[in-house]
mmCIF file of N, CA and C in Angstrom:
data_model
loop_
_atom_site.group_PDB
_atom_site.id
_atom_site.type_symbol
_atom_site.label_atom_id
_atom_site.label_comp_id
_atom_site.label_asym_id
_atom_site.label_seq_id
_atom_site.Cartn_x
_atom_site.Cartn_y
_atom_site.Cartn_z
ATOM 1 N N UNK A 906 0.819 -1.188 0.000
ATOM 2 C CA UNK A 906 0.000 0.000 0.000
ATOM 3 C C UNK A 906 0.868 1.257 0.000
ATOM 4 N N UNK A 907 2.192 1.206 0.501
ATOM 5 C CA UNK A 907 3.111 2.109 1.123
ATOM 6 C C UNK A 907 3.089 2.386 -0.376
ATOM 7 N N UNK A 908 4.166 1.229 -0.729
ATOM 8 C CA UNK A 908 4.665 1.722 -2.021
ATOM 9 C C UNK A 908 3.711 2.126 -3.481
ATOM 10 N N UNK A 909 2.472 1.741 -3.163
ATOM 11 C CA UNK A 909 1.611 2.072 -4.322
ATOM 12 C C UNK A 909 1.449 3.844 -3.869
ATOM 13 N N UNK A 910 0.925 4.267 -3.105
ATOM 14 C CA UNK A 910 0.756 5.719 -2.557
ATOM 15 C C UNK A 910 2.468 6.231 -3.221
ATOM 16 N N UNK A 911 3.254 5.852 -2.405
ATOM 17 C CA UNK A 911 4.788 6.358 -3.188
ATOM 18 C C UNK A 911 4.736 6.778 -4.402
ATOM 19 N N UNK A 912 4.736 5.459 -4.961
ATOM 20 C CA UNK A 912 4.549 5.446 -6.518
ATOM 21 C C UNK A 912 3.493 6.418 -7.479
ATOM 22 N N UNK A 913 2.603 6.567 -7.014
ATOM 23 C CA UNK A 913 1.664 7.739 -7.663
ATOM 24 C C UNK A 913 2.197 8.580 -7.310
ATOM 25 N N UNK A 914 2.720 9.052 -5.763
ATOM 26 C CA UNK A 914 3.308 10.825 -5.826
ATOM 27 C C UNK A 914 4.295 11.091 -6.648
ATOM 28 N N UNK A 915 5.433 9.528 -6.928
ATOM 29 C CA UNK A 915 6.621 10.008 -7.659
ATOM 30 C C UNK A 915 5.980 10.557 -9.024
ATOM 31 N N UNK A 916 4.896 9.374 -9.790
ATOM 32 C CA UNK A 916 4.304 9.892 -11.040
ATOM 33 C C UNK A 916 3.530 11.122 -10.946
ATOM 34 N N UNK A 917 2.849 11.500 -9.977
ATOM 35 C CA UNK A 917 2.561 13.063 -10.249
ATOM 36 C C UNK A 917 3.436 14.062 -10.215
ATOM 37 N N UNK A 918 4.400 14.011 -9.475
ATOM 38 C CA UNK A 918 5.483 14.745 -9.045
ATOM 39 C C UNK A 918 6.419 15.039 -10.790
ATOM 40 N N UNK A 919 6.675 14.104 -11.272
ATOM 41 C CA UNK A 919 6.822 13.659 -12.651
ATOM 42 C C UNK A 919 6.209 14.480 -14.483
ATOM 43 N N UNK A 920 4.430 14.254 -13.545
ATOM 44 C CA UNK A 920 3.992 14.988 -14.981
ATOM 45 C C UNK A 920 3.580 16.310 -14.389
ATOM 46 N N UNK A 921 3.672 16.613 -13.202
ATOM 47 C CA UNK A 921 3.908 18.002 -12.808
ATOM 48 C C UNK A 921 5.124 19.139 -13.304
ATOM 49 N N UNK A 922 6.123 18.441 -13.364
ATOM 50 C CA UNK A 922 7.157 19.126 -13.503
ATOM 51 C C UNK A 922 7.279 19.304 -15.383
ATOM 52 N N UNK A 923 6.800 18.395 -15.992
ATOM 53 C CA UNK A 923 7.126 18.018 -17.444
ATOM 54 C C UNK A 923 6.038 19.085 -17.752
ATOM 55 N N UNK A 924 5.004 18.959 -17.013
ATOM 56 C CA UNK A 924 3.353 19.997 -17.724
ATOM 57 C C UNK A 924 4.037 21.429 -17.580
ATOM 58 N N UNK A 925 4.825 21.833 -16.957
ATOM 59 C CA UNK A 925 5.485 23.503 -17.107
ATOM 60 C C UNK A 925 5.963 23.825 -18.612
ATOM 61 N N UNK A 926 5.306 25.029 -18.843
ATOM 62 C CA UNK A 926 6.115 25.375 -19.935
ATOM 63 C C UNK A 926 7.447 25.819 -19.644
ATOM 64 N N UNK A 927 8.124 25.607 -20.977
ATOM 65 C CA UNK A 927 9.515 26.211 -20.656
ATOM 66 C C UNK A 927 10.049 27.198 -21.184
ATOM 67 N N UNK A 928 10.619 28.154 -20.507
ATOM 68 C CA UNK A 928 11.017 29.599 -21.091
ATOM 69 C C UNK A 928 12.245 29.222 -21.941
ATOM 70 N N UNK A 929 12.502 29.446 -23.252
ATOM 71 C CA UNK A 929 14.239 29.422 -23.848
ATOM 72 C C UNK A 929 14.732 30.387 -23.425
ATOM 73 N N UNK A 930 14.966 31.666 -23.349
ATOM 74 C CA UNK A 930 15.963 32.699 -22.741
ATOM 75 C C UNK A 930 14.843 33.821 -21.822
ATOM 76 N N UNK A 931 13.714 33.899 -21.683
ATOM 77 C CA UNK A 931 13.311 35.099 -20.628
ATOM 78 C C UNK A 931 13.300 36.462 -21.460
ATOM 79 N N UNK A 932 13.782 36.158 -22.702
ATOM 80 C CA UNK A 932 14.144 37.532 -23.324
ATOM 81 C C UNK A 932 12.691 37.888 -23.790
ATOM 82 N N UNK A 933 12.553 39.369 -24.232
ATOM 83 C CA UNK A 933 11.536 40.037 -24.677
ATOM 84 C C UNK A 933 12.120 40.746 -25.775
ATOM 85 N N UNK A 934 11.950 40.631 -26.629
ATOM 86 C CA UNK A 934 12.417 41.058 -27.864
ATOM 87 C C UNK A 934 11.307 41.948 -28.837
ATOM 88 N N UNK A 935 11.718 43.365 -28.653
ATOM 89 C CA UNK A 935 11.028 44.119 -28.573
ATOM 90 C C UNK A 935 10.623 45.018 -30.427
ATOM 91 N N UNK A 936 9.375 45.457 -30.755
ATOM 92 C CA UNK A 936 9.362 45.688 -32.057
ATOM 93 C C UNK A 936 9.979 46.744 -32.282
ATOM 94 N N UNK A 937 10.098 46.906 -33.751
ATOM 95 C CA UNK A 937 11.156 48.270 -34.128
ATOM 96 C C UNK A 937 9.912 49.401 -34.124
ATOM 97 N N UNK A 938 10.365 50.355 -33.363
ATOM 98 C CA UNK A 938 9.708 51.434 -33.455
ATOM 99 C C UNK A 938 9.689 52.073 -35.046
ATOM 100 N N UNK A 939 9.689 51.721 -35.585
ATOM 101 C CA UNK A 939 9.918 52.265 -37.039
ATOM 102 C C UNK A 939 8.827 50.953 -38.008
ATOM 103 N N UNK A 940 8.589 50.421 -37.268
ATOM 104 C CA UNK A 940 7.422 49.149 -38.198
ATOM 105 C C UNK A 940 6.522 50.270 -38.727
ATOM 106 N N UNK A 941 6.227 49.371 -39.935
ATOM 107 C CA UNK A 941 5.056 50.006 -40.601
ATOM 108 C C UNK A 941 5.159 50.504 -42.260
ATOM 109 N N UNK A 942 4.389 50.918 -42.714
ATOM 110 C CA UNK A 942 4.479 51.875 -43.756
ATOM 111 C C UNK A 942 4.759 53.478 -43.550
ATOM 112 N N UNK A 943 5.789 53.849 -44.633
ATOM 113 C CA UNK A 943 6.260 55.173 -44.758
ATOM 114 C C UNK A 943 5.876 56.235 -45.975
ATOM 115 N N UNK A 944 5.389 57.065 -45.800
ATOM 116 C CA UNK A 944 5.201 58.210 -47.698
ATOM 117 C C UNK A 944 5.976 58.928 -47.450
ATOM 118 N N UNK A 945 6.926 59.543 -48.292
ATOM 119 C CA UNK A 945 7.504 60.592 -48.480
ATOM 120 C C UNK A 945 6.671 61.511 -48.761
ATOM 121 N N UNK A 946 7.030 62.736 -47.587
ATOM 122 C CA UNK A 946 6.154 63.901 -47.228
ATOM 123 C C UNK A 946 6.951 65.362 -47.953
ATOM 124 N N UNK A 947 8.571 65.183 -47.338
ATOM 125 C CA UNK A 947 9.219 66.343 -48.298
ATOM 126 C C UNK A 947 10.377 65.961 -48.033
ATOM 127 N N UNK A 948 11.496 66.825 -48.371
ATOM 128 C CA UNK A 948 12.966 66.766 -48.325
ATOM 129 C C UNK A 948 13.284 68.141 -48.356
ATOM 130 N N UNK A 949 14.431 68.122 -47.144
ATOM 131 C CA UNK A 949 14.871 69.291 -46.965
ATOM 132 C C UNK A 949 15.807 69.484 -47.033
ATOM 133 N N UNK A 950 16.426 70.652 -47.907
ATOM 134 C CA UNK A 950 17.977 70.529 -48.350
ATOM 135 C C UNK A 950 18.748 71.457 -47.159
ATOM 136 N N UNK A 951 19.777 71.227 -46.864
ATOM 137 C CA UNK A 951 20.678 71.935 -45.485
ATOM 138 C C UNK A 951 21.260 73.348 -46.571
ATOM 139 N N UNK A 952 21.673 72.720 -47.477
ATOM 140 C CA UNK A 952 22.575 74.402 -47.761
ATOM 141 C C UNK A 952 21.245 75.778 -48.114
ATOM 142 N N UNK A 953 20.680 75.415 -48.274
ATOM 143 C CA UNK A 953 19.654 76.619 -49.069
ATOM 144 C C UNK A 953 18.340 76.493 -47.853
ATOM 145 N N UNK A 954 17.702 75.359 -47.163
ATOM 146 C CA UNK A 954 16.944 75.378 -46.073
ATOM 147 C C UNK A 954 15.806 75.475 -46.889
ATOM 148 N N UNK A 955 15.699 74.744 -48.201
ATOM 149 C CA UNK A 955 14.689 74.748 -48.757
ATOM 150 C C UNK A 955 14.305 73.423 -48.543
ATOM 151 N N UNK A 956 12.650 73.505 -48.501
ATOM 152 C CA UNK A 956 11.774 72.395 -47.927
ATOM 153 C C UNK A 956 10.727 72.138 -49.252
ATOM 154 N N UNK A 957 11.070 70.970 -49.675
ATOM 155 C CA UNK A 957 10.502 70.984 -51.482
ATOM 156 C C UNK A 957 9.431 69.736 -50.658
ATOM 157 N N UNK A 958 8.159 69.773 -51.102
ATOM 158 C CA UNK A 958 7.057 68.562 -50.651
ATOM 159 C C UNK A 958 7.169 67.800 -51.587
ATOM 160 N N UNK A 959 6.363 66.362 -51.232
ATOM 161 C CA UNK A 959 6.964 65.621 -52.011
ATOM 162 C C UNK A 959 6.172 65.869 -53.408
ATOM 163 N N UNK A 960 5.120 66.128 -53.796
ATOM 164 C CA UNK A 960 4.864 66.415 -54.762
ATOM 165 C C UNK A 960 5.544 66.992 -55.810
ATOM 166 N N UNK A 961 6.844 67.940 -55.663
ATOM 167 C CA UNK A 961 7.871 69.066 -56.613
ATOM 168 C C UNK A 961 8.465 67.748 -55.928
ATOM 169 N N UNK A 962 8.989 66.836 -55.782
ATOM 170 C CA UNK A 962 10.095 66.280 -55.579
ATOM 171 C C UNK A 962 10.524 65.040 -57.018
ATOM 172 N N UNK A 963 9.215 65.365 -57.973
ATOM 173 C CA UNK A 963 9.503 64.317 -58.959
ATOM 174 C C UNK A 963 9.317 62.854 -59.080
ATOM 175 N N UNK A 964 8.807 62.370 -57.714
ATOM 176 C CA UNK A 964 9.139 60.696 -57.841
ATOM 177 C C UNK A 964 7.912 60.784 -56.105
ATOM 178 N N UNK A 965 7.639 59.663 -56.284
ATOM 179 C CA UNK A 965 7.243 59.016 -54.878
ATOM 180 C C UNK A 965 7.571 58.186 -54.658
ATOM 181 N N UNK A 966 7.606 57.758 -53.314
ATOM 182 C CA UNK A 966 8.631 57.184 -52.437
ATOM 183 C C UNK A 966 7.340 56.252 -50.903
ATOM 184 N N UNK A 967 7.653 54.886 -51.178
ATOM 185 C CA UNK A 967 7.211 54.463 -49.802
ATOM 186 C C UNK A 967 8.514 53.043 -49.251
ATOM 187 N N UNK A 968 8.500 53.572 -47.683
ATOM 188 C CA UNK A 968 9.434 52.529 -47.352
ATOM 189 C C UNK A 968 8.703 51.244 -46.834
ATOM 190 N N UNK A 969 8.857 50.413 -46.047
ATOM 191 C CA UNK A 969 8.584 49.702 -44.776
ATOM 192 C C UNK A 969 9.173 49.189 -44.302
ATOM 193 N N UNK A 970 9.059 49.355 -42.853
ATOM 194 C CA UNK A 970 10.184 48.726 -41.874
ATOM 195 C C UNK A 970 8.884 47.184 -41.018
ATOM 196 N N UNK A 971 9.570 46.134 -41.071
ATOM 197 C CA UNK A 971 9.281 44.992 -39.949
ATOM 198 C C UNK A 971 10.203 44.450 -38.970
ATOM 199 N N UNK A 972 9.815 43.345 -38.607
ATOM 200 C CA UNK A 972 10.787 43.317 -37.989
ATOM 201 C C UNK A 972 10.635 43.432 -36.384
ATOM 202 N N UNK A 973 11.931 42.801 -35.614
ATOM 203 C CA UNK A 973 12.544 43.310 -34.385
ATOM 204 C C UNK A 973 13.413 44.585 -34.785
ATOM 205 N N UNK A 974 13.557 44.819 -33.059
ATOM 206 C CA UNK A 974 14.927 46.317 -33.453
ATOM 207 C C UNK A 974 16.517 45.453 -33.651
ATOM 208 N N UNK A 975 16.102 43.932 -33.466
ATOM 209 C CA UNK A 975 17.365 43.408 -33.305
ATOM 210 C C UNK A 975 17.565 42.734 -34.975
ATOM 211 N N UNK A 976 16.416 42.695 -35.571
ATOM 212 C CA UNK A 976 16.555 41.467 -36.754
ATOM 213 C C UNK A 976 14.910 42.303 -37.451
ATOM 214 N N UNK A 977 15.360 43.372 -38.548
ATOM 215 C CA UNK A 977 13.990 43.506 -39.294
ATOM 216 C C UNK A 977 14.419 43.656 -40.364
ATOM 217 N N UNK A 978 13.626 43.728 -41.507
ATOM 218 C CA UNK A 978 13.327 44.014 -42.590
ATOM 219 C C UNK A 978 12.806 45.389 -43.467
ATOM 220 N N UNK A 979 13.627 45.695 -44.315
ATOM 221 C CA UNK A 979 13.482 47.532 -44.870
ATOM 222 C C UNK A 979 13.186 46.831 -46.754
ATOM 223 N N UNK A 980 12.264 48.240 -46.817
ATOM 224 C CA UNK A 980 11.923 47.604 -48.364
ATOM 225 C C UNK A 980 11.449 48.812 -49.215
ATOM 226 N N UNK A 981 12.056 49.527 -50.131
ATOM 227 C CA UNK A 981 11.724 50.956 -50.348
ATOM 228 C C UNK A 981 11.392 50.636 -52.145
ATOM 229 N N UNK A 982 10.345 51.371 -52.311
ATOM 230 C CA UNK A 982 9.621 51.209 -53.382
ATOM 231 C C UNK A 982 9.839 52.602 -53.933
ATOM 232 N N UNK A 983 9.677 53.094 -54.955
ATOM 233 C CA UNK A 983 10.178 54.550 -55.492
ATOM 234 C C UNK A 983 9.231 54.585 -57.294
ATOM 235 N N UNK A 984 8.210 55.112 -57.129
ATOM 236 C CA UNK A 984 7.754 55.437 -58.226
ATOM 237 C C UNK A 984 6.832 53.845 -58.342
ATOM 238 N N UNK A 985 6.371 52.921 -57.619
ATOM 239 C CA UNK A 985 5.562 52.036 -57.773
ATOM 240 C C UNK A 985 6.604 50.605 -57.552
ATOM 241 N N UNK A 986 7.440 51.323 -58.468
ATOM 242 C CA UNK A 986 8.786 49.843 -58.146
ATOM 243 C C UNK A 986 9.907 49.762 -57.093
ATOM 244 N N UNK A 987 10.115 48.498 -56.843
ATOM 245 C CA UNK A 987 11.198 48.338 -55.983
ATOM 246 C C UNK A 987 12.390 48.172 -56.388
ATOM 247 N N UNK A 988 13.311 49.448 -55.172
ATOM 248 C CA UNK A 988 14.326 49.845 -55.226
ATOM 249 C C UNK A 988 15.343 49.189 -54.665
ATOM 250 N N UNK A 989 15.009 48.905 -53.593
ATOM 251 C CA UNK A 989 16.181 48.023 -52.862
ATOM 252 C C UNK A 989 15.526 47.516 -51.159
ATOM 253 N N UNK A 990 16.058 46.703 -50.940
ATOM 254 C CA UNK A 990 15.415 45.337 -49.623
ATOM 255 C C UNK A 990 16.868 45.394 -48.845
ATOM 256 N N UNK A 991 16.540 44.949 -47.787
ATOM 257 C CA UNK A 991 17.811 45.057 -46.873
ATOM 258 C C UNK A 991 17.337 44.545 -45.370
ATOM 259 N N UNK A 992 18.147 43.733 -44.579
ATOM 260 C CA UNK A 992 17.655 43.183 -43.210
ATOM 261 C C UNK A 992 18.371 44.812 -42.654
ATOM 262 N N UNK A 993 17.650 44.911 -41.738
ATOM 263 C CA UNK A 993 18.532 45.860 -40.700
ATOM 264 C C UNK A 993 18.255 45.870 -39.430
ATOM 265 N N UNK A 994 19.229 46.686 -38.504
ATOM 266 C CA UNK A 994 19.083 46.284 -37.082
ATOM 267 C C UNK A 994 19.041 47.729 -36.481
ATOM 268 N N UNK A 995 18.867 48.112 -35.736
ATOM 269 C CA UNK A 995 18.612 49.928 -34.695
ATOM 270 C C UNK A 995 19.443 49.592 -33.799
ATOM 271 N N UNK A 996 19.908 50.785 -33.571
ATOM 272 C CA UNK A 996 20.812 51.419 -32.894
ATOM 273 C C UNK A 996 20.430 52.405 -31.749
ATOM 274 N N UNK A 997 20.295 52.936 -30.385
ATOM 275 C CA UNK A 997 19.688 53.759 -29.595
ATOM 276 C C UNK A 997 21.097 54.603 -28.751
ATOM 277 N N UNK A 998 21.906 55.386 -29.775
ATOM 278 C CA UNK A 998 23.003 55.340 -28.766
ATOM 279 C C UNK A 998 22.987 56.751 -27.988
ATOM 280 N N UNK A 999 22.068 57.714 -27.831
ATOM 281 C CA UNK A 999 21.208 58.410 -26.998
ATOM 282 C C UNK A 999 20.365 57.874 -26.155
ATOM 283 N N UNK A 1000 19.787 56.584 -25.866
ATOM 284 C CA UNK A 1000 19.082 56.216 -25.221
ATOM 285 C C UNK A 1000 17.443 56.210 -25.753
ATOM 286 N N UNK A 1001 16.450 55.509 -25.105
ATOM 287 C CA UNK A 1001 15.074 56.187 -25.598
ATOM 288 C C UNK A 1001 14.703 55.212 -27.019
ATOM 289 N N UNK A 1002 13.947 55.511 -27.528
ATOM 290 C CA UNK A 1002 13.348 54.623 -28.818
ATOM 291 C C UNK A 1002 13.062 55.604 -29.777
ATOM 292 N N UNK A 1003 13.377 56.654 -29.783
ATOM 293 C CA UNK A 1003 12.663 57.842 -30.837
ATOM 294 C C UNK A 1003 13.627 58.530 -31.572
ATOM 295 N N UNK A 1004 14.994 58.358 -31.299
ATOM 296 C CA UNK A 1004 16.188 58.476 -32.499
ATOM 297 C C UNK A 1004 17.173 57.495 -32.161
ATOM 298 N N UNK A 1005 17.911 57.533 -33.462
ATOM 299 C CA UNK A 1005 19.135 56.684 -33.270
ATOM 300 C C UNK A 1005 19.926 56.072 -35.004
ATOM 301 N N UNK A 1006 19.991 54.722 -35.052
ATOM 302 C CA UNK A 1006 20.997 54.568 -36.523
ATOM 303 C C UNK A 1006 20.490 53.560 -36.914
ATOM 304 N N UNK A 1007 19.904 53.555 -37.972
ATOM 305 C CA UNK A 1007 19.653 52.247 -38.651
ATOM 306 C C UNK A 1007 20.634 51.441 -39.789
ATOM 307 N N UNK A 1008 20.757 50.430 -39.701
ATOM 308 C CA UNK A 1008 22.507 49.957 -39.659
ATOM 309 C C UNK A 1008 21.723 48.702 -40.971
ATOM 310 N N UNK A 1009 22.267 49.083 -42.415
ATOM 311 C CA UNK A 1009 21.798 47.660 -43.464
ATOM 312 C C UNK A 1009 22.585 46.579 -43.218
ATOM 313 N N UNK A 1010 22.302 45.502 -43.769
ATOM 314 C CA UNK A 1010 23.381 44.160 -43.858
ATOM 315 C C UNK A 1010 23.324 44.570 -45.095
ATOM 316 N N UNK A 1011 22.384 44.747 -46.223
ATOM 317 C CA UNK A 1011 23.146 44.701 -47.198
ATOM 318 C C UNK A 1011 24.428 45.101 -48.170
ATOM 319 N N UNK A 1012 23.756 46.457 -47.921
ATOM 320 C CA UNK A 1012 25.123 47.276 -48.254
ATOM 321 C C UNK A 1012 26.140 48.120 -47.109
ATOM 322 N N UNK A 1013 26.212 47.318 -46.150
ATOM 323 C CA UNK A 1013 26.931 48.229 -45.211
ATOM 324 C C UNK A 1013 26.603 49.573 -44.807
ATOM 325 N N UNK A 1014 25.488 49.937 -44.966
ATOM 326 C CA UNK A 1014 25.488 51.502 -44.958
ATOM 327 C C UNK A 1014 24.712 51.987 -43.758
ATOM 328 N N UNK A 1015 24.773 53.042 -43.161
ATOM 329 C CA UNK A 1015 24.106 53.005 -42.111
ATOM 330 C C UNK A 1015 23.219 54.540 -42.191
ATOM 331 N N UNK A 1016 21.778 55.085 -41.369
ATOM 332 C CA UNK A 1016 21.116 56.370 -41.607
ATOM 333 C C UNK A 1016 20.486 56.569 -40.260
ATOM 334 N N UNK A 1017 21.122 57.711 -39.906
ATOM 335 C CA UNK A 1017 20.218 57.973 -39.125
ATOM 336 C C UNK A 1017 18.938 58.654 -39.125
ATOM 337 N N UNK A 1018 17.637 58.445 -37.831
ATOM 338 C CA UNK A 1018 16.519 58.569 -37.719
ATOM 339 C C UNK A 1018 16.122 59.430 -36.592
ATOM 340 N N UNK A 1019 15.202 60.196 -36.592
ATOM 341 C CA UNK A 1019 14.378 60.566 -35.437
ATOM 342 C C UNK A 1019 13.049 60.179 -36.218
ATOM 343 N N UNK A 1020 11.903 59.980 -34.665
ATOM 344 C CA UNK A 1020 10.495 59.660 -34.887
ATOM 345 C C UNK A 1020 9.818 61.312 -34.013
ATOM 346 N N UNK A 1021 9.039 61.635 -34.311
ATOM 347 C CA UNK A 1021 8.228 62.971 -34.040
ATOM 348 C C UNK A 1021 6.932 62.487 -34.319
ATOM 349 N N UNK A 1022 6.161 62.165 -33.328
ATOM 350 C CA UNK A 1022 4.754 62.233 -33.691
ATOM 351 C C UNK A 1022 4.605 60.844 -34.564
ATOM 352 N N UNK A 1023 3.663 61.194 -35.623
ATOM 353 C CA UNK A 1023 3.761 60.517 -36.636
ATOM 354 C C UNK A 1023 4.753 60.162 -37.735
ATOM 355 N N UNK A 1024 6.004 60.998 -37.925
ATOM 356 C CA UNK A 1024 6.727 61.677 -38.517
ATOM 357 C C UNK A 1024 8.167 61.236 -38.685
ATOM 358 N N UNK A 1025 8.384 60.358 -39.729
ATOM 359 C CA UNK A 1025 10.218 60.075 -39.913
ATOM 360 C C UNK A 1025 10.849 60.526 -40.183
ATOM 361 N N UNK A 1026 12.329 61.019 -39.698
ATOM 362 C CA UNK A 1026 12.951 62.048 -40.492
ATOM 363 C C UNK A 1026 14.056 61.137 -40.405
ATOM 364 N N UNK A 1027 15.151 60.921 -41.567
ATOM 365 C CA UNK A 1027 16.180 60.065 -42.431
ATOM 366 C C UNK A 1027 16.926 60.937 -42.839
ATOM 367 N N UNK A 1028 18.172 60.798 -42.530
ATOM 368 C CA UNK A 1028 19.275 61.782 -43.197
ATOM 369 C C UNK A 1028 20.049 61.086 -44.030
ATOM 370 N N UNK A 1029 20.355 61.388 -45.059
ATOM 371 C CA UNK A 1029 21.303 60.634 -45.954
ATOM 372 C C UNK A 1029 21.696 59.350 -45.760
ATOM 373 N N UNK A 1030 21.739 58.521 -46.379
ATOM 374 C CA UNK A 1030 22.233 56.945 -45.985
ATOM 375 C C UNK A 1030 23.627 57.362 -46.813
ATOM 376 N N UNK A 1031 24.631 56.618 -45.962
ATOM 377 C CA UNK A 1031 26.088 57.019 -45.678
ATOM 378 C C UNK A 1031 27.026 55.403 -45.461
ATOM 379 N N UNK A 1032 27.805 55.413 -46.198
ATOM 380 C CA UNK A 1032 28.790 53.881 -45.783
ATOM 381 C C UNK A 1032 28.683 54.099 -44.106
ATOM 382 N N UNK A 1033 28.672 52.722 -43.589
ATOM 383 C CA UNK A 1033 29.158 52.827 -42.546
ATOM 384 C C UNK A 1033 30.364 53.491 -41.432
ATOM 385 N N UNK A 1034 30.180 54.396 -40.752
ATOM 386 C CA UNK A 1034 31.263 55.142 -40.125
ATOM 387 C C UNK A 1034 31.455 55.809 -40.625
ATOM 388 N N UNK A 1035 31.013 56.412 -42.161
ATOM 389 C CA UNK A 1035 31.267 57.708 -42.577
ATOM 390 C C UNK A 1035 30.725 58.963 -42.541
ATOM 391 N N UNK A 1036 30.827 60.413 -42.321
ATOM 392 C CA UNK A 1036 30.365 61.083 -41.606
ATOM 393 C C UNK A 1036 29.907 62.226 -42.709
ATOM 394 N N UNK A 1037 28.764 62.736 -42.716
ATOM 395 C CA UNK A 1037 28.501 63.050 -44.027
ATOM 396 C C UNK A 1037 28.472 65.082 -43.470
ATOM 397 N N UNK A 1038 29.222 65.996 -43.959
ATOM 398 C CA UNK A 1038 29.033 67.757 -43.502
ATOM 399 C C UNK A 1038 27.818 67.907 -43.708
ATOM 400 N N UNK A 1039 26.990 67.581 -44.985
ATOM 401 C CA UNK A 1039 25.626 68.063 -45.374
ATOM 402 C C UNK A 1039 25.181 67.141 -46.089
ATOM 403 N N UNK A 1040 23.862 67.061 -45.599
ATOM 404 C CA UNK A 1040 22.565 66.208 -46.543
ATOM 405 C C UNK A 1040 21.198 66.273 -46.131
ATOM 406 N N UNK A 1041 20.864 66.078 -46.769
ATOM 407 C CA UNK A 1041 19.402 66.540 -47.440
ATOM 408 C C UNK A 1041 18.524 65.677 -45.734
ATOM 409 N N UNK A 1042 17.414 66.177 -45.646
ATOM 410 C CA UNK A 1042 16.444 65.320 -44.538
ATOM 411 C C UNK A 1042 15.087 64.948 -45.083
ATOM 412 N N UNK A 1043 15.034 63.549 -45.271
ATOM 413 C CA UNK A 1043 13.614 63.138 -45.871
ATOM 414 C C UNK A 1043 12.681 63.043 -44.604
ATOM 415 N N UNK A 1044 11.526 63.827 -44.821
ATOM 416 C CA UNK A 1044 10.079 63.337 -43.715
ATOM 417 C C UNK A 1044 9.052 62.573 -44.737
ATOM 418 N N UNK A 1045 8.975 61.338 -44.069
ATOM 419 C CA UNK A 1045 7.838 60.863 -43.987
ATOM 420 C C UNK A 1045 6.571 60.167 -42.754
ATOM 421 N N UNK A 1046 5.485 60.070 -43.785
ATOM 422 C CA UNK A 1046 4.402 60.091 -42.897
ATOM 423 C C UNK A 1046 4.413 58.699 -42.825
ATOM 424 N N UNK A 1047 3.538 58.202 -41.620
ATOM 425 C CA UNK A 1047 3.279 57.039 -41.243
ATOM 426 C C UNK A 1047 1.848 56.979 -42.054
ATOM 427 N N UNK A 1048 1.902 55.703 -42.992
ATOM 428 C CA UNK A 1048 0.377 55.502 -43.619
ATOM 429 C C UNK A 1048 -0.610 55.051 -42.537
#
């Protein structure tokens, strides 16, 4: 009797422990603040401080970002067709989620971002580590 009572606690004891789910790392892996669809709204040139909308800009422009901030996906379409695809990863080296560097695998190149509101602003995409005196600032809207 002893050992039958035993024997069931060991087997519950058993599919108790097995019925837990199991965590792989605890991590939370968080979305890119930049998900979504993008329109090009205007571009603003630094030497002259002229702000051309996108309409006088000749071409339209939509991006999208998916993705983690650690592992996403960029995909920029320009006039209906696609321009170029690229995994990329964010950068926060101010701290915060609302600016920082968005870094391609494909072509090495890296751009920085601020978020405002609804509102992306992209400064020149630049080789990696290279530091650009002047360039232009694209805003776009969140669709």
């Amino acid at each position: 009797m002893k050992n039958r009572r035993l024997f069931s606690c060991i087997v519950l004891l058993i599919l108790s422990v097995f019925s837990c789910e199991k965590r792989i790392c605890g991590c939370v892996f968080p979305t890119s603040p930049l998900a979504g669809d993008w329109t090009l709204n205007s571009i603003t040139y630094p030497m002259t401080q002229k702000t051309v909308p996108a309409s006088e800009a000749g071409y339209s422009e939509t991006l999208t970002f998916d993705g983690l901030v650690s592992n996403g996906s960029y995909r920029q379409v320009r006039n209906g067709l696609p321009i170029q695809n690229s995994p990329y990863t964010l950068s926060f080296p101010k701290g915060g989620s609302t600016e920082g560097i968005i870094y391609f695998s494909k072509d090495s190149t890296e751009q920085s971002f601020q978020l405002a509101g609804m509102k992306l602003y992209l400064s020149e995409r630049v080789p990696r580590g290279a530091v650009l005196a002047d360039g232009a600032i694209y805003e776009y809207k969140q669709q």
